Amino acid sequence: MGEHPSPGPAVAACAEAERIEELEPEAEERPPAAPEDHWKVLFDQFDPGNTGYISTCKFRSLLESQSSKLDPHKREVLLALADSHADGQICYQDFVNLMSNKRSNSFRQAILQGNRRLCSKALLEEKGLNFSQRLIRHVAYETLPREIDRKWYYDSYTCCPPPWFMITVTLLEVAFFLYNGVSLDQFVLQVTHPRYLKNSLVYHPQLRAQAWRYLTYIFMHAGIEHLGLNVVLQLLVGVPLEMVHGATRIALVYVAGVVAGSLAVSVADMTAPVVGSSGGVYALVSAHLANIVMNWSGMKCQFKLLRMAVALICMSMEFGRAVWLRFHPSAYPPCPHPSFVAHLGGVAVGITLGVVILRNYEQRLQDQSLWWIFVAMYTVFVLFAVFWNIFAYTLLDIKLPPPP
């Protein structure tokens, strides 16, 4: 070792580049490593002193060496982020988050404050895309208001997992409706059948102590006209939102809207039952429409004004149908027909919790002050509704309809 002369700077740089190029083949011969271990090896190539930091210049060099493994849009974003660091350094954890698609809460702000502009053409102008690529691009423009997020989503989306939540909920709702239709021998205005409320899934004020009914009522619909619109909205709005924001976040908005809907009925329309998934559907749709309005200039979906008008007309018609049915002479007096207040509970969730979720694509919700404010408001409402259900019916001497 000692008898060989020390290599010159140029030779050392060349050897360093060769080691980086050979890094991936060597990794293939070893047992699979965790993704962060892979990035640690790369990071150490540019941080021989183990300081935990590399300069943005070295980070750019690393991106150049890994360009064949990065999607072009994502590479642009990472280069822009490198230029945004005023101190000229990137720490190891930021590096891992970036290379592993774990975007920190400050990611978008760092991009916007960067010195380098994203110079490539807009995603909408790209040609030669296959059907699946056009579909993903369409979803990006339907749901995301910023080009930087649209490009990131376009390059990151793998359809794994698929949008299973909304599809599963929709299939279950259709299956329960068909089962009830066959058993009651009625598909239109099922809710008018004398045996309709005997189902153990329906929320009934006399049976409000059975907690599962505050959620399971979504699988019972007033009729095919009720189910049809909810299914269409769930698939046209819910599925694209789930493709972008993930099943966890969309399920959170949907379930929160469902629970808020039944609790709102128990507080504001105390003698009425509840059926249908409108609470969850209206939470998703109202959140989506509010997000479009709040980011009007950034949303590039086609015919957005016309489509918003159509969505609002459909929601208004469904809400009008629910109001009419609520005050229509009941088929099982003295119990009234199902309440329409669940729709309003869903809208309230959509324009609060839902908007915060949709406005923060891939950002940490726990870092958003508005998120905690709306979570606190939702928690207070749930606790209030629980105590209301325990005490108010007795204190107010509410005359409830007999159990079904």
Short mmCIF file of C-alpha atoms in Angstrom, two decimals:
data_model
loop_
_atom_site.label_atom_id
_atom_site.label_comp_id
_atom_site.label_asym_id
_atom_site.label_seq_id
_atom_site.Cartn_x
_atom_site.Cartn_y
_atom_site.Cartn_z
CA MET A 1 0.00 0.00 0.00
CA GLY A 2 2.65 2.53 0.99
CA GLU A 3 4.82 1.89 -2.12
CA HIS A 4 2.23 3.27 -4.52
CA PRO A 5 2.31 7.01 -5.10
CA SER A 6 -0.70 9.07 -4.04
CA PRO A 7 -3.04 9.68 -7.00
CA GLY A 8 -3.55 13.21 -8.26
CA PRO A 9 -6.82 15.13 -7.81
CA ALA A 10 -8.02 14.38 -11.34
CA VAL A 11 -7.37 10.67 -10.96
CA ALA A 12 -9.10 10.65 -7.55
CA ALA A 13 -12.16 12.43 -9.00
CA CYS A 14 -12.31 9.93 -11.85
CA ALA A 15 -12.09 7.02 -9.43
CA GLU A 16 -14.83 8.59 -7.30
CA ALA A 17 -17.11 8.82 -10.34
CA GLU A 18 -16.37 5.20 -11.25
CA ARG A 19 -17.24 4.09 -7.72
CA ILE A 20 -20.59 5.89 -7.96
CA GLU A 21 -21.33 4.29 -11.35
CA GLU A 22 -20.46 0.85 -10.00
CA LEU A 23 -22.46 1.32 -6.83
CA GLU A 24 -25.77 -0.02 -8.24
CA PRO A 25 -24.34 -3.24 -9.80
CA GLU A 26 -22.55 -3.99 -6.52
CA ALA A 27 -25.78 -3.48 -4.62
CA GLU A 28 -27.48 -6.04 -6.86
CA GLU A 29 -24.99 -8.72 -5.83
CA ARG A 30 -25.65 -8.16 -2.10
CA PRO A 31 -28.85 -9.07 -0.28
CA PRO A 32 -31.56 -6.40 -0.67
CA ALA A 33 -31.00 -3.43 1.61
CA ALA A 34 -33.44 -0.96 3.03
CA PRO A 35 -33.97 2.11 0.82
CA GLU A 36 -32.48 4.40 3.44
CA ASP A 37 -29.32 2.23 3.56
CA HIS A 38 -28.95 2.68 -0.18
CA TRP A 39 -29.20 6.46 0.12
CA LYS A 40 -26.81 6.41 3.11
CA VAL A 41 -24.14 4.81 0.95
CA LEU A 42 -24.63 7.47 -1.70
CA PHE A 43 -24.61 10.25 0.90
CA ASP A 44 -21.35 8.99 2.41
CA GLN A 45 -19.69 9.16 -1.00
CA PHE A 46 -20.08 12.94 -0.80
CA ASP A 47 -19.57 13.27 2.96
CA PRO A 48 -16.25 11.53 3.70
CA GLY A 49 -15.89 13.46 6.96
CA ASN A 50 -19.24 12.13 8.28
CA THR A 51 -20.42 15.65 9.09
CA GLY A 52 -24.03 14.82 8.29
CA TYR A 53 -24.15 17.51 5.60
CA ILE A 54 -23.29 17.78 1.93
CA SER A 55 -23.10 20.90 -0.15
CA THR A 56 -25.81 21.67 -2.66
CA CYS A 57 -23.16 21.48 -5.40
CA LYS A 58 -22.38 17.90 -4.42
CA PHE A 59 -26.08 17.16 -4.20
CA ARG A 60 -26.49 18.36 -7.77
CA SER A 61 -23.60 16.11 -8.81
CA LEU A 62 -25.29 13.17 -7.11
CA LEU A 63 -28.54 13.90 -8.94
CA GLU A 64 -26.64 14.00 -12.21
CA SER A 65 -25.13 10.58 -11.46
CA GLN A 66 -28.58 9.18 -10.62
CA SER A 67 -30.41 10.88 -13.49
CA SER A 68 -31.17 7.60 -15.25
CA LYS A 69 -33.07 6.37 -12.17
CA LEU A 70 -35.11 9.55 -11.60
CA ASP A 71 -38.13 10.72 -13.51
CA PRO A 72 -37.34 13.97 -15.35
CA HIS A 73 -40.02 16.00 -13.55
CA LYS A 74 -38.84 14.78 -10.16
CA ARG A 75 -35.23 15.56 -11.03
CA GLU A 76 -36.25 19.13 -11.87
CA VAL A 77 -37.96 19.48 -8.50
CA LEU A 78 -34.97 18.15 -6.58
CA LEU A 79 -32.57 20.44 -8.44
CA ALA A 80 -34.81 23.39 -7.67
CA LEU A 81 -34.83 22.37 -4.03
CA ALA A 82 -31.03 22.19 -3.98
CA ASP A 83 -30.87 25.78 -5.20
CA SER A 84 -33.31 26.90 -2.50
CA HIS A 85 -30.99 26.16 0.44
CA ALA A 86 -29.56 29.52 1.43
CA ASP A 87 -26.82 27.96 3.60
CA GLY A 88 -25.57 25.85 0.68
CA GLN A 89 -25.91 22.57 2.61
CA ILE A 90 -28.38 19.69 2.82
CA CYS A 91 -28.59 17.49 5.89
CA TYR A 92 -28.80 13.70 5.70
CA GLN A 93 -32.47 13.40 6.77
CA ASP A 94 -33.60 15.98 4.20
CA PHE A 95 -31.60 14.07 1.63
CA VAL A 96 -33.28 10.74 2.50
CA ASN A 97 -36.73 12.33 2.54
CA LEU A 98 -36.20 13.85 -0.89
CA MET A 99 -34.75 10.77 -2.55
CA SER A 100 -37.38 8.50 -0.92
CA ASN A 101 -40.36 10.67 -1.96
CA LYS A 102 -41.01 11.70 1.68
CA ARG A 103 -41.69 15.36 1.13
CA SER A 104 -41.35 17.47 4.25
CA ASN A 105 -43.84 20.15 5.18
CA SER A 106 -41.46 22.87 3.98
CA PHE A 107 -40.94 21.20 0.62
CA ARG A 108 -43.24 23.41 -1.44
CA GLN A 109 -42.04 26.60 0.21
CA ALA A 110 -38.45 25.64 -0.50
CA ILE A 111 -39.30 25.13 -4.15
CA LEU A 112 -41.14 28.43 -4.39
CA GLN A 113 -38.21 30.25 -2.80
CA GLY A 114 -35.61 28.54 -4.99
CA ASN A 115 -33.34 30.49 -7.28
CA ARG A 116 -33.86 28.12 -10.19
CA ARG A 117 -37.09 28.18 -12.19
CA LEU A 118 -38.60 24.99 -13.51
CA CYS A 119 -38.06 25.59 -17.18
CA SER A 120 -39.63 22.54 -18.79
CA LYS A 121 -42.98 22.66 -20.50
CA ALA A 122 -46.20 22.07 -18.59
CA LEU A 123 -47.37 18.51 -18.09
CA LEU A 124 -50.49 19.24 -20.15
CA GLU A 125 -48.35 19.98 -23.21
CA GLU A 126 -46.54 16.64 -23.29
CA LYS A 127 -47.33 14.41 -26.26
CA GLY A 128 -47.10 10.71 -26.99
CA LEU A 129 -48.61 9.51 -23.69
CA ASN A 130 -50.39 6.18 -23.47
CA PHE A 131 -53.88 5.77 -22.01
CA SER A 132 -52.78 5.18 -18.40
CA GLN A 133 -50.41 8.18 -18.51
CA ARG A 134 -53.17 10.40 -19.89
CA LEU A 135 -55.51 9.16 -17.16
CA ILE A 136 -52.99 9.97 -14.41
CA ARG A 137 -52.36 13.38 -15.96
CA HIS A 138 -56.11 14.00 -16.12
CA VAL A 139 -56.50 13.12 -12.43
CA ALA A 140 -53.60 15.43 -11.54
CA TYR A 141 -55.24 18.37 -13.31
CA GLU A 142 -58.62 17.53 -11.79
CA THR A 143 -57.42 17.65 -8.20
CA LEU A 144 -54.14 19.57 -7.82
CA PRO A 145 -53.83 23.35 -8.29
CA ARG A 146 -50.02 23.62 -8.60
CA GLU A 147 -47.94 22.46 -11.55
CA ILE A 148 -45.11 21.39 -9.26
CA ASP A 149 -47.48 19.04 -7.40
CA ARG A 150 -49.02 17.77 -10.61
CA LYS A 151 -45.61 16.81 -12.00
CA TRP A 152 -44.57 15.19 -8.75
CA TYR A 153 -47.79 13.17 -8.59
CA TYR A 154 -47.54 12.19 -12.26
CA ASP A 155 -44.05 10.75 -11.74
CA SER A 156 -44.75 9.19 -8.34
CA TYR A 157 -48.12 7.49 -8.89
CA THR A 158 -47.86 3.73 -9.36
CA CYS A 159 -51.48 2.60 -8.77
CA CYS A 160 -50.19 0.50 -5.88
CA PRO A 161 -52.34 0.36 -3.90
CA PRO A 162 -55.29 1.18 -6.16
CA PRO A 163 -58.17 3.40 -4.92
CA TRP A 164 -59.68 0.51 -3.00
CA PHE A 165 -61.57 2.37 -0.28
CA MET A 166 -64.12 4.23 -2.39
CA ILE A 167 -64.60 1.26 -4.70
CA THR A 168 -65.14 -1.13 -1.78
CA VAL A 169 -67.61 1.18 -0.04
CA THR A 170 -69.53 1.67 -3.29
CA LEU A 171 -69.74 -2.07 -3.99
CA LEU A 172 -70.95 -2.74 -0.45
CA GLU A 173 -73.63 -0.07 -0.76
CA VAL A 174 -74.85 -1.51 -4.05
CA ALA A 175 -74.81 -5.06 -2.65
CA PHE A 176 -76.86 -4.11 0.42
CA PHE A 177 -79.30 -2.17 -1.72
CA LEU A 178 -79.86 -5.12 -4.06
CA TYR A 179 -80.30 -7.47 -1.12
CA ASN A 180 -82.88 -5.17 0.46
CA GLY A 181 -84.59 -4.65 -2.88
CA VAL A 182 -85.05 -8.39 -3.33
CA SER A 183 -86.13 -9.00 0.28
CA LEU A 184 -88.61 -6.08 0.24
CA ASP A 185 -89.57 -6.60 -3.41
CA GLN A 186 -89.16 -2.84 -3.90
CA PHE A 187 -86.34 -0.81 -5.46
CA VAL A 188 -87.85 2.66 -5.90
CA LEU A 189 -88.48 4.56 -2.66
CA GLN A 190 -87.62 1.52 -0.55
CA VAL A 191 -87.89 3.77 2.49
CA THR A 192 -91.69 3.75 2.18
CA HIS A 193 -91.88 0.01 2.79
CA PRO A 194 -93.31 -0.79 6.24
CA ARG A 195 -90.45 -3.21 7.03
CA TYR A 196 -87.67 -0.89 5.88
CA LEU A 197 -86.74 0.49 9.30
CA LYS A 198 -86.52 -2.98 10.85
CA ASN A 199 -83.05 -3.37 9.33
CA SER A 200 -80.31 -3.36 11.99
CA LEU A 201 -78.13 -0.97 9.95
CA VAL A 202 -80.51 2.00 9.95
CA TYR A 203 -80.03 4.76 12.52
CA HIS A 204 -83.23 5.07 14.55
CA PRO A 205 -83.59 7.55 17.44
CA GLN A 206 -85.08 4.89 19.73
CA LEU A 207 -82.05 2.70 19.11
CA ARG A 208 -79.39 5.41 19.31
CA ALA A 209 -77.57 3.53 22.10
CA GLN A 210 -76.50 0.99 19.46
CA ALA A 211 -73.39 2.89 18.43
CA TRP A 212 -72.74 1.04 15.17
CA ARG A 213 -75.87 2.59 13.65
CA TYR A 214 -74.14 6.00 13.54
CA LEU A 215 -71.90 4.53 10.83
CA THR A 216 -73.68 1.57 9.23
CA TYR A 217 -76.66 3.62 8.05
CA ILE A 218 -74.62 4.45 4.91
CA PHE A 219 -75.40 0.97 3.56
CA MET A 220 -79.15 1.68 3.51
CA HIS A 221 -80.59 4.01 0.87
CA ALA A 222 -84.06 5.45 0.42
CA GLY A 223 -84.30 4.05 -3.10
CA ILE A 224 -82.46 3.59 -6.35
CA GLU A 225 -82.74 7.33 -7.04
CA HIS A 226 -80.90 8.02 -3.77
CA LEU A 227 -78.26 5.35 -4.29
CA GLY A 228 -77.66 6.29 -7.93
CA LEU A 229 -76.51 9.86 -7.32
CA ASN A 230 -74.37 8.91 -4.31
CA VAL A 231 -72.62 6.18 -6.28
CA VAL A 232 -71.96 8.48 -9.24
CA LEU A 233 -70.46 11.19 -7.00
CA GLN A 234 -68.38 8.67 -5.06
CA LEU A 235 -66.86 7.28 -8.23
CA LEU A 236 -66.42 10.54 -10.17
CA VAL A 237 -65.10 12.59 -7.24
CA GLY A 238 -64.03 10.15 -4.53
CA VAL A 239 -61.91 7.80 -6.66
CA PRO A 240 -59.72 10.55 -8.23
CA LEU A 241 -59.27 12.16 -4.81
CA GLU A 242 -58.20 8.83 -3.36
CA MET A 243 -55.75 8.27 -6.23
CA VAL A 244 -54.05 11.56 -5.33
CA HIS A 245 -54.37 11.80 -1.55
CA GLY A 246 -54.48 8.12 -0.61
CA ALA A 247 -57.06 5.89 1.03
CA THR A 248 -56.24 6.97 4.60
CA ARG A 249 -56.94 10.67 4.11
CA ILE A 250 -60.01 10.22 1.93
CA ALA A 251 -61.42 7.59 4.29
CA LEU A 252 -60.88 10.03 7.16
CA VAL A 253 -62.91 12.75 5.41
CA TYR A 254 -65.61 10.29 4.34
CA VAL A 255 -66.06 8.59 7.72
CA ALA A 256 -65.90 11.92 9.57
CA GLY A 257 -68.69 13.20 7.30
CA VAL A 258 -70.76 10.05 7.92
CA VAL A 259 -70.45 10.26 11.71
CA ALA A 260 -71.03 14.02 11.73
CA GLY A 261 -74.16 13.49 9.64
CA SER A 262 -75.81 11.02 12.01
CA LEU A 263 -74.80 13.02 15.09
CA ALA A 264 -76.17 16.21 13.51
CA VAL A 265 -79.50 14.45 12.97
CA SER A 266 -79.53 13.26 16.58
CA VAL A 267 -79.10 16.88 17.71
CA ALA A 268 -81.14 18.88 15.17
CA ASP A 269 -83.82 16.41 14.00
CA MET A 270 -84.20 14.25 17.07
CA THR A 271 -87.19 12.11 16.06
CA ALA A 272 -86.04 11.14 12.55
CA PRO A 273 -84.07 8.12 11.35
CA VAL A 274 -81.08 8.37 8.98
CA VAL A 275 -80.17 6.38 5.86
CA GLY A 276 -77.78 6.81 2.94
CA SER A 277 -74.14 7.75 2.42
CA SER A 278 -74.87 11.40 1.67
CA GLY A 279 -72.95 12.59 4.76
CA GLY A 280 -69.70 11.11 3.47
CA VAL A 281 -70.39 11.98 -0.17
CA TYR A 282 -71.20 15.61 0.61
CA ALA A 283 -68.05 15.86 2.75
CA LEU A 284 -65.87 14.80 -0.19
CA VAL A 285 -67.67 16.82 -2.86
CA SER A 286 -67.89 20.01 -0.79
CA ALA A 287 -64.20 19.75 0.10
CA HIS A 288 -63.30 19.30 -3.56
CA LEU A 289 -65.47 22.19 -4.75
CA ALA A 290 -64.17 24.47 -1.98
CA ASN A 291 -60.60 23.58 -2.94
CA ILE A 292 -61.32 24.49 -6.57
CA VAL A 293 -62.82 27.84 -5.58
CA MET A 294 -59.93 28.68 -3.23
CA ASN A 295 -57.39 27.83 -5.95
CA TRP A 296 -59.41 28.97 -8.94
CA SER A 297 -56.52 30.37 -11.00
CA GLY A 298 -54.34 27.32 -10.40
CA MET A 299 -56.93 24.67 -11.23
CA LYS A 300 -56.57 23.80 -14.92
CA CYS A 301 -59.37 21.26 -15.30
CA GLN A 302 -61.49 21.82 -18.39
CA PHE A 303 -64.90 23.53 -18.18
CA LYS A 304 -64.47 23.95 -14.42
CA LEU A 305 -67.21 26.57 -14.11
CA LEU A 306 -69.73 24.43 -16.00
CA ARG A 307 -68.77 21.32 -14.09
CA MET A 308 -69.03 23.08 -10.75
CA ALA A 309 -72.49 24.30 -11.73
CA VAL A 310 -73.55 20.76 -12.69
CA ALA A 311 -72.19 19.36 -9.41
CA LEU A 312 -74.00 22.01 -7.38
CA ILE A 313 -77.25 21.39 -9.29
CA CYS A 314 -76.98 17.62 -8.67
CA MET A 315 -76.26 18.16 -4.97
CA SER A 316 -79.15 20.61 -4.70
CA MET A 317 -81.55 18.19 -6.40
CA GLU A 318 -80.50 15.38 -4.06
CA PHE A 319 -80.84 17.66 -1.04
CA GLY A 320 -84.24 18.84 -2.27
CA ARG A 321 -85.36 15.22 -2.67
CA ALA A 322 -84.28 14.52 0.92
CA VAL A 323 -86.16 17.56 2.26
CA TRP A 324 -89.30 16.60 0.33
CA LEU A 325 -89.11 13.02 1.58
CA ARG A 326 -88.58 14.12 5.18
CA PHE A 327 -91.87 16.06 5.24
CA HIS A 328 -93.82 13.67 3.03
CA PRO A 329 -96.52 11.72 4.92
CA SER A 330 -94.77 8.80 6.53
CA ALA A 331 -95.43 5.21 5.58
CA TYR A 332 -94.88 4.14 9.20
CA PRO A 333 -96.42 6.80 11.48
CA PRO A 334 -95.67 8.21 13.96
CA CYS A 335 -92.04 7.80 12.83
CA PRO A 336 -91.14 10.34 10.10
CA HIS A 337 -89.18 9.58 6.98
CA PRO A 338 -85.35 9.85 7.15
CA SER A 339 -83.79 13.22 7.89
CA PHE A 340 -81.92 15.50 5.47
CA VAL A 341 -79.68 17.02 8.17
CA ALA A 342 -76.93 14.44 7.53
CA HIS A 343 -76.21 16.23 4.24
CA LEU A 344 -75.45 19.43 6.15
CA GLY A 345 -73.20 17.61 8.60
CA GLY A 346 -71.20 16.25 5.67
CA VAL A 347 -70.84 19.70 4.13
CA ALA A 348 -69.57 21.11 7.44
CA VAL A 349 -66.87 18.43 7.58
CA GLY A 350 -65.95 18.97 3.93
CA ILE A 351 -65.34 22.72 4.19
CA THR A 352 -63.25 22.32 7.35
CA LEU A 353 -61.29 19.08 7.73
CA GLY A 354 -61.71 18.17 4.07
CA VAL A 355 -60.32 21.42 2.69
CA VAL A 356 -57.24 21.25 4.92
CA ILE A 357 -56.51 17.72 3.70
CA LEU A 358 -57.00 18.51 0.01
CA ARG A 359 -54.93 21.71 0.20
CA ASN A 360 -51.93 19.90 1.69
CA TYR A 361 -50.95 17.30 -0.87
CA GLU A 362 -48.31 15.01 0.69
CA GLN A 363 -47.72 17.47 3.52
CA ARG A 364 -47.77 16.56 7.20
CA LEU A 365 -51.19 17.49 8.54
CA GLN A 366 -49.91 17.64 12.11
CA ASP A 367 -47.76 20.62 11.10
CA GLN A 368 -50.81 22.62 10.01
CA SER A 369 -52.36 24.85 12.68
CA LEU A 370 -55.71 24.88 10.85
CA TRP A 371 -55.76 21.10 10.99
CA TRP A 372 -55.59 21.09 14.78
CA ILE A 373 -58.19 23.86 15.04
CA PHE A 374 -60.69 21.91 12.93
CA VAL A 375 -59.86 18.61 14.69
CA ALA A 376 -60.56 20.34 18.01
CA MET A 377 -63.85 21.73 16.67
CA TYR A 378 -64.89 18.29 15.38
CA THR A 379 -63.95 16.65 18.69
CA VAL A 380 -65.96 19.23 20.66
CA PHE A 381 -68.96 18.64 18.41
CA VAL A 382 -68.75 14.85 18.82
CA LEU A 383 -68.49 15.13 22.60
CA PHE A 384 -71.37 17.60 22.69
CA ALA A 385 -73.52 15.29 20.54
CA VAL A 386 -72.70 12.30 22.75
CA PHE A 387 -73.77 14.13 25.91
CA TRP A 388 -76.80 15.49 24.07
CA ASN A 389 -77.88 11.96 23.19
CA ILE A 390 -77.40 10.84 26.77
CA PHE A 391 -79.21 13.65 28.58
CA ALA A 392 -81.19 15.94 26.23
CA TYR A 393 -83.86 13.49 25.15
CA THR A 394 -84.88 12.97 28.78
CA LEU A 395 -84.51 16.58 29.89
CA LEU A 396 -86.52 17.90 26.93
CA ASP A 397 -89.06 15.11 27.23
CA ILE A 398 -88.85 14.32 23.51
CA LYS A 399 -91.65 12.01 22.31
CA LEU A 400 -89.82 9.48 20.19
CA PRO A 401 -91.49 7.14 17.72
CA PRO A 402 -91.69 3.51 18.87
CA PRO A 403 -88.83 1.20 17.89
CA PRO A 404 -89.31 -0.53 14.54
#
